[in-house]
Amino acid sequence: MSNIPSQKRSISVTVNGTTYYRDVAARTLLVHFLRENLNLTGTHFGCDTGHCGSCTVIANGKLIKSCMMLAIQADGFTIETVEGLANPDGSLSPIQQAFSDNHALQCGFCTPGIMLASKYLLQHNPQPTEEEIRRGIKGNLCRCTGYVNIVRAIQGLAAETVQKGDLVK
Amino acid sequence: MSTLVTDQKTEATRWTGKNVPRKEDERLVKGQGRFADDIRRHNEAHVYLLRSPYGHARIRSIDVTAANNSPGVICTLTGEEVAVLQKPFMEIAPPPGGLMEDYCLAVGKVHFMGEPVVAILAETEELARDAADLVDIEYDPLPAVVDGEAALQSDAPLVHEEAGTNVVWHGVYDWGDIQGAVSRADKVVKIDRLHFHRFTSTPIECNAAVVEYYPGSGEYTFWCNNTMPQFAAMFMGPALGIPTDRLHFVTQDIGGSFGNKITTYVYLTICAILAKKSGRPVKWTEYRTDHILGGSHGNERTFRNIVVPVMADGTILGISATAIDDAGAFPRYEPLGSVIWSQVVPNVYRFRDVKIDFTQVVTNKCPVGPNRGYSRLQHMWMVERIVDIVAHELHLDPIEVRKKNYIQPEQMPYETPNGCVYDSGDYPRCLDLALELIDYPKWRERQIMALGSGKIIGIGIGSTLDSGTNNFGQARIINPQLPFSGNGEVSNVKLDLYGEVVVTIGTTPQGQGHETTAAQVVSDILGIDPDHVRVLIGHDNARNVYTGFSGTYASQFAVTGLGAVQGAAEKLRREIVQLAAGVLQADESEIELRDGSAFVRGQEQRTIPFIGLANIVFANNATMPAGLDVSLNCTYTYRPPFSVPDVERKFGNLTLTYATQIHACVLEVDAQTGHTTILDYAAVDDSGRLIHPQIVEGQVHGAAGLGIGGALYEALEYDEEGQLLTSNFYSYKAVTAVDVPMMKTAAIESPSPFSPNGAKGMGEGGGAPLHAICSALQDVMRQTSGAIITDSFNPSERVYWLMQDTTKGREGVSVEERA
C-alpha cells in the first residue's frame, strides 16, 4: 500500500550535519519536508514548476531544486541548506559575507538558493568567467537586483579564492 | 562600474550618505528571515482556492458535498455564502466603475481565468487540494472580452452587467492649447496606435498569510505580506461590517512586491471569513500559477490617434492622444492609474499643450494593480516613443531631439502644464553621462562597421522620471467625493528602559533597506553608531505607528519614511538634551550627544549615558529634574507640503519629488532571427541627496532588470477566450542572469528643495529600459525596413517580422506638412 500518496514512510536524512528520522507522507516534497517537518524555513518555496530556484539545496553533492524531489526520494541523503552555510561559531562564511558586502541581496527571498548555487558553481569551477557565472545561476530567479551585484559577489569570491585558498569548501 | 558624481555636498554627516552594512543582511543570508509563509500558529488549518478555468462564464451550480466529506476537510466557502457574509468591496471610482460589484469569491459568474470560486479549509494543504478535486461546478461559458478597445464596442460582452458598461472611468485631460499648437506647427506627426503590453514584476515570494480570529474582541490578526495594510483595511472593514481597528496587520520580511502585494485584501478577506467560520487559524500560501493567474498584473494601455505638432528643428509643441487602459476584471486599486500617469505629463520635456482622452475599461483578464513604475511608465513610454518616431520621421538625431526638448536645469523648480512641480534635476547632464558610460562615439562607429555583417547595432535612450511621494488628493480628480489628500508616514524613536535606541516605522519594506537607512538618520541625530540602533521589522498596527498611507510603494520612503524618522529622532534628541542639561546642571546649548552619552561640551567628566537618562524616566522618576516633562518616547508624523488639486482643471502638484533616470542601451539584432542581445547598458540616476548610495544603485539595477525583462521576454498573453497562456514560469519567461548585462551606473545629486533631507523617493524607476530598448530597436529599423516600433514588447519574432516588412511596419504613421 506504499503507493498511497498520503501514506507515511520512514526516512532518515542528514541535513547540515544532523541526522533526522521522520515519518513523512509519500507525496511530501523535499522543500516542504525541510520547511514544515524540520522547521528549516531558510529554504523557500517560490513556484510550482522548478524554475525560480528559491528552494535550491545541495543534496548528496548535487545542486537540486527541493520542490522537484519527494522527501522519500531523499532517504539516506546528505543535504546542505542555507542554515548550514555559516561558520561553526555563527559568523558569516565568505559566501554570505560576499553577498552582504556587494549588496547582492535586497528582499533576501531568493538569496539562500542563489548562495547555494554560487557555492556549487565555485566548488566545481573556482575561476568562472562572467558568462560561466551567469550560466551557473540562471536556474535561480531574482527580481530585486538585476543580478548585477550577485555576479559581482561571485566574481569577488573567485578572486579571493586565488588569494586565500579554498573559500567554498 | 559605478560612478557617483557629487559636487553639491553640504554639511558633513557621519553616517548618512555612506554605504554602511545593511542591518537586514545577517538574518537573510543565514536563512533566518521571517517571511509570511514561515509563520506558524498552533492548530492552524490550510486553505486551497479552487479557481475558474474560464475567462468568462456563468456559474450554474456548485456542489461541495463530496468535498465537505473528504478526509481532513474542516469547511468550504462558496460565493453564495460570501454574498451574505460580505458586502461588495468599496470602489474608488464613481459610477459606472463604482457600480461594479467585487466579492472575495466569484458570485454568480466568473470574470477572469483564475478568479477564486471555492475555498476549501482542511487539516493540511494536500488534503485541501484533494478535496478541491471533488467539488462539482457547472459553468455556462460566456463570450469573453480580452482587449481594451474591444471592450468599448457596443456589442462587447459586459464583464459587469450591473454597471451596464465596461467603462470604469473616463475623463478628458486638456492643458494649454493643443489646437493652437497644431496651427503654429511646421509639421504634424500622426501615429495611429501605440500599445503598451501587460506584464508583471511578479516577486519571487508569492502572497501568503496566516489569519486568526479572536471571538472575545472581534479582532482579526493577519500575519501577511501585504504592502499597504491600511489601504487593505479601508476595503476590508466595511466589507466585513466591522471597524477597521479590529484588523491587525503584521508584516515582517517580505520577499519582494513591486506593488503587486497591495491588492491582496481580496484574499485576506477569504481567510478572515474562513477563520471566523472555522474557529481555527487559517494559513494560505499561493503557488506561482495562482499568483500569476489571480494576483496583480501591470496595466496594459493602448494609445490611439496620437497627434504631435512639431517644428522643423524637432521642437515638440504638444501631444494629443486617446488612451485606453485595460484594468482587467475588477478595478480594485483602479482607477487611480487613470490619474497617476498625470504626475509626469510632459515626462522630461518642455512641451506645454497636451490633451489626453483617457478611458479605463474592464476585461476578462486578471485585475491589474500597481506594478513597478505604475501608470507613469506607460505614459512616459508613449512620450519616449513619440520622441523617437518624430526623430525618425523628420530624419533627425533622436539624441539631439531629446536635448532640444529637455527641460533645462536652470528652469528648476519647473511647473508642468498640469501644475506638478519638478523639484530639481539636470537631464542633459544625466544624458551626457549615460553616453559617456557607453562610449557613444565608439558605438556609432561600430554601427557603421557592422553594416552588411548580418548583425545590426542599435543605440537608444530612455529618459524618465521616478515621481515619488504621492499627493493622494489626485484621487479626487477621479472621484471628487473621495476624502483624500496629502500623504504621510509615522515613526517612533525612543530610548527603551535600559537606554537602547529603538525605531518603529509604519512602512512595509521588501528589500529597500529601511532598517539600515533609518538607523543612519537616527545615528547622526543622536550621536551613536547604527549598530546600536534597533529598527523594528515591518508594519504592525498594534505598535500604533501608522497613517492611512503607511506602506512601501510609489518611491516615497526616503521622503516620507525618513522624514518621519528624522522628526521623531529630533524630538527625542531635544528631550535627551533637556533631561541631560537638568541632570548635569548645564545649559541645553552646552549639551552634546556622542557615543550613547550626553556630555557638557569640553568637560568630559560631566556626562551621563543614555542608560542613566532612561533609568531616571522609566524607573527612578522621583529624581527627575523639577519642571521637566519628557517621555523619551517620541512619535512624529511627517506630512509633505501639499494642497488639494483643482479637480475641475485637473491641476495641482501631484507628487513631491522627481528622481531622474536616463538610460542608454546598445543592442545587436541578428538579421536572420530577430534575436536581440544587449551589448552595453548604462543607467544614470539623480535621486537627490543619497542616504545610502549602494542601496540606491541596487534599486536602479533591479528596476533596470525588470524593465529589460518587460521589454524583451515577459508578457501576460491571453487568447480570445480569456485563457492566460503564460501563467507560470514555464511560459512566463522571467528574466534570468544570462538575459541581463553588467550594466554601468552613475549618479548625480540634485537635492530636492522640498524634502526634509534633500533626498528624492526612488526605486520604481520610470520603466527606462522599455523606452531605451524600443528606442534602440527603432535605430535598428532605421537601418533596415524603416518600420516603426509601436509595441512595448519586442520578442525576437516581432523584431524579425518588423525588419522584413517595409510597408506594413510603417502603417499608421504619417507626417503632415503645414503650410
Coordinates of N, CA, C and O in Angstrom, one line a residue, chain B residues 710-764:
Chain B
G710 N 10.7 43.1 -19.2 CA 9.4 43.5 -19.8 C 9.5 43.8 -21.2 O 8.6 43.6 -22.0
A711 N 10.7 44.4 -21.6 CA 10.8 44.8 -23.0 C 11.0 43.7 -23.9 O 10.6 43.7 -25.1
L712 N 11.7 42.6 -23.5 CA 12.2 41.6 -24.4 C 11.6 40.2 -24.1 O 11.5 39.3 -25.0
Y713 N 11.2 39.9 -22.9 CA 10.9 38.5 -22.5 C 9.5 38.3 -21.9 O 8.9 37.2 -22.0
E714 N 9.0 39.2 -21.1 CA 7.9 39.0 -20.2 C 6.6 39.6 -20.7 O 6.5 40.8 -20.9
A715 N 5.6 38.7 -21.0 CA 4.3 39.2 -21.4 C 3.2 38.3 -20.9 O 3.4 37.0 -20.9
L716 N 2.2 38.9 -20.4 CA 1.0 38.1 -20.0 C 0.0 38.1 -21.1 O -0.6 39.1 -21.4
E717 N 0.0 36.9 -21.8 CA -0.8 36.9 -23.1 C -2.0 36.0 -22.9 O -2.0 34.9 -22.4
Y718 N -3.2 36.5 -23.3 CA -4.4 35.8 -23.2 C -4.9 35.4 -24.6 O -4.7 36.2 -25.6
D719 N -5.6 34.3 -24.7 CA -6.2 34.0 -26.0 C -7.6 34.7 -26.0 O -8.0 35.3 -25.0
E720 N -8.3 34.5 -27.1 CA -9.6 35.3 -27.2 C -10.7 34.8 -26.3 O -11.7 35.5 -26.1
E721 N -10.5 33.6 -25.7 CA -11.5 33.1 -24.7 C -11.1 33.5 -23.3 O -11.8 33.1 -22.4
G722 N -10.0 34.3 -23.2 CA -9.6 34.7 -21.9 C -8.7 33.7 -21.1 O -8.7 33.7 -19.9
Q723 N -8.1 32.7 -21.9 CA -7.2 31.8 -21.3 C -5.8 32.5 -21.2 O -5.3 32.9 -22.2
L724 N -5.3 32.5 -20.0 CA -3.9 33.1 -19.8 C -2.9 32.0 -20.3 O -2.9 30.9 -19.8
L725 N -2.1 32.4 -21.3 CA -1.2 31.4 -21.9 C 0.1 31.4 -21.2 O 1.0 30.6 -21.5
T726 N 0.4 32.4 -20.3 CA 1.7 32.5 -19.6 C 1.5 32.6 -18.1 O 1.7 33.6 -17.5
S727 N 1.0 31.5 -17.5 CA 0.5 31.6 -16.1 C 1.5 31.0 -15.1 O 1.3 31.0 -14.0
N728 N 2.7 30.6 -15.6 CA 3.7 30.2 -14.6 C 5.1 30.4 -15.3 O 5.2 30.8 -16.4
F729 N 6.1 30.0 -14.6 CA 7.5 30.3 -15.1 C 7.9 29.3 -16.2 O 9.0 29.5 -16.7
Y730 N 7.0 28.4 -16.6 CA 7.3 27.6 -17.8 C 7.1 28.6 -19.0 O 7.9 28.6 -19.9
S731 N 6.0 29.3 -18.9 CA 5.6 30.1 -20.1 C 5.8 31.6 -19.9 O 5.9 32.3 -20.9
Y732 N 5.9 32.0 -18.7 CA 6.2 33.4 -18.4 C 7.7 33.5 -18.2 O 8.2 33.1 -17.2
K733 N 8.4 34.0 -19.2 CA 9.8 33.9 -19.2 C 10.4 35.0 -18.3 O 10.8 36.1 -18.9
A734 N 10.5 34.8 -17.0 CA 11.1 35.8 -16.2 C 12.6 35.9 -16.5 O 13.3 34.9 -16.7
V735 N 13.0 37.2 -16.5 CA 14.4 37.5 -16.9 C 15.4 36.8 -16.0 O 15.2 36.7 -14.8
T736 N 16.4 36.1 -16.6 CA 17.4 35.4 -15.8 C 18.8 36.1 -15.9 O 18.9 37.1 -16.6
A737 N 19.7 35.6 -15.2 CA 21.1 36.2 -15.1 C 21.7 36.3 -16.5 O 22.6 37.1 -16.7
V738 N 21.4 35.4 -17.4 CA 22.0 35.4 -18.7 C 21.4 36.4 -19.6 O 21.9 36.7 -20.7
D739 N 20.2 37.0 -19.2 CA 19.5 37.9 -20.1 C 19.9 39.4 -19.8 O 19.5 40.3 -20.5
V740 N 20.5 39.6 -18.6 CA 20.7 41.0 -18.2 C 22.2 41.3 -18.3 O 23.0 40.4 -17.9
P741 N 22.6 42.4 -18.9 CA 24.0 42.7 -19.0 C 24.6 43.3 -17.7 O 23.8 43.6 -16.8
M742 N 25.9 43.4 -17.6 CA 26.6 44.0 -16.5 C 26.4 45.5 -16.7 O 27.3 46.2 -17.3
M743 N 25.3 46.1 -16.2 CA 25.1 47.5 -16.6 C 26.0 48.4 -15.8 O 26.5 48.1 -14.7
K744 N 26.2 49.6 -16.4 CA 27.1 50.6 -15.8 C 26.1 51.7 -15.2 O 25.1 52.0 -15.8
T745 N 26.5 52.2 -14.1 CA 25.7 53.2 -13.5 C 26.5 54.4 -13.1 O 27.7 54.3 -12.9
A746 N 25.8 55.5 -13.0 CA 26.4 56.7 -12.4 C 25.2 57.5 -11.8 O 24.1 57.3 -12.1
A747 N 25.6 58.3 -10.8 CA 24.6 59.1 -10.1 C 25.0 60.5 -10.0 O 26.2 60.8 -9.7
I748 N 24.1 61.5 -10.1 CA 24.4 62.8 -9.7 C 23.4 63.1 -8.6 O 22.4 62.5 -8.4
E749 N 23.7 64.2 -7.8 CA 22.8 64.5 -6.7 C 22.3 65.9 -6.9 O 23.1 66.9 -6.7
S750 N 21.0 66.1 -7.3 CA 20.4 67.4 -7.3 C 19.4 67.4 -6.1 O 18.3 66.8 -6.2
P751 N 19.8 67.9 -4.9 CA 19.0 67.8 -3.7 C 17.6 68.4 -4.0 O 17.4 69.4 -4.7
S752 N 16.6 67.7 -3.4 CA 15.3 68.2 -3.6 C 15.1 69.4 -2.6 O 15.4 69.2 -1.4
P753 N 14.6 70.5 -3.1 CA 14.3 71.6 -2.1 C 13.1 71.4 -1.3 O 12.9 72.1 -0.3
F754 N 12.3 70.4 -1.6 CA 11.1 70.2 -0.9 C 11.1 69.1 0.2 O 10.2 69.0 1.0
S755 N 12.0 68.2 0.1 CA 12.0 67.1 1.1 C 12.8 67.4 2.3 O 13.7 68.3 2.2
P756 N 12.6 66.8 3.4 CA 13.2 67.2 4.7 C 14.7 66.9 4.7 O 15.4 67.5 5.5
N757 N 15.2 66.1 3.7 CA 16.6 65.7 3.8 C 17.3 65.9 2.4 O 18.4 65.4 2.2
G758 N 16.6 66.5 1.5 CA 17.2 66.7 0.1 C 17.1 65.5 -0.7 O 17.4 65.5 -1.9
A759 N 16.7 64.3 -0.1 CA 16.5 63.1 -0.9 C 15.3 63.1 -1.7 O 14.3 63.9 -1.5
K760 N 15.3 62.3 -2.8 CA 14.1 62.0 -3.5 C 13.7 60.6 -3.4 O 14.6 59.7 -3.3
G761 N 12.4 60.3 -3.4 CA 12.0 58.9 -3.4 C 12.5 58.3 -4.7 O 12.5 59.0 -5.7
M762 N 12.8 57.0 -4.7 CA 13.3 56.3 -5.9 C 13.0 54.9 -5.7 O 12.7 54.4 -4.6
G763 N 13.3 54.1 -6.7 CA 13.2 52.6 -6.6 C 12.3 52.1 -7.7 O 12.6 51.1 -8.3
E764 N 11.2 52.7 -8.0 CA 10.3 52.2 -9.0 C 11.0 52.3 -10.4 O 10.8 51.4 -11.2

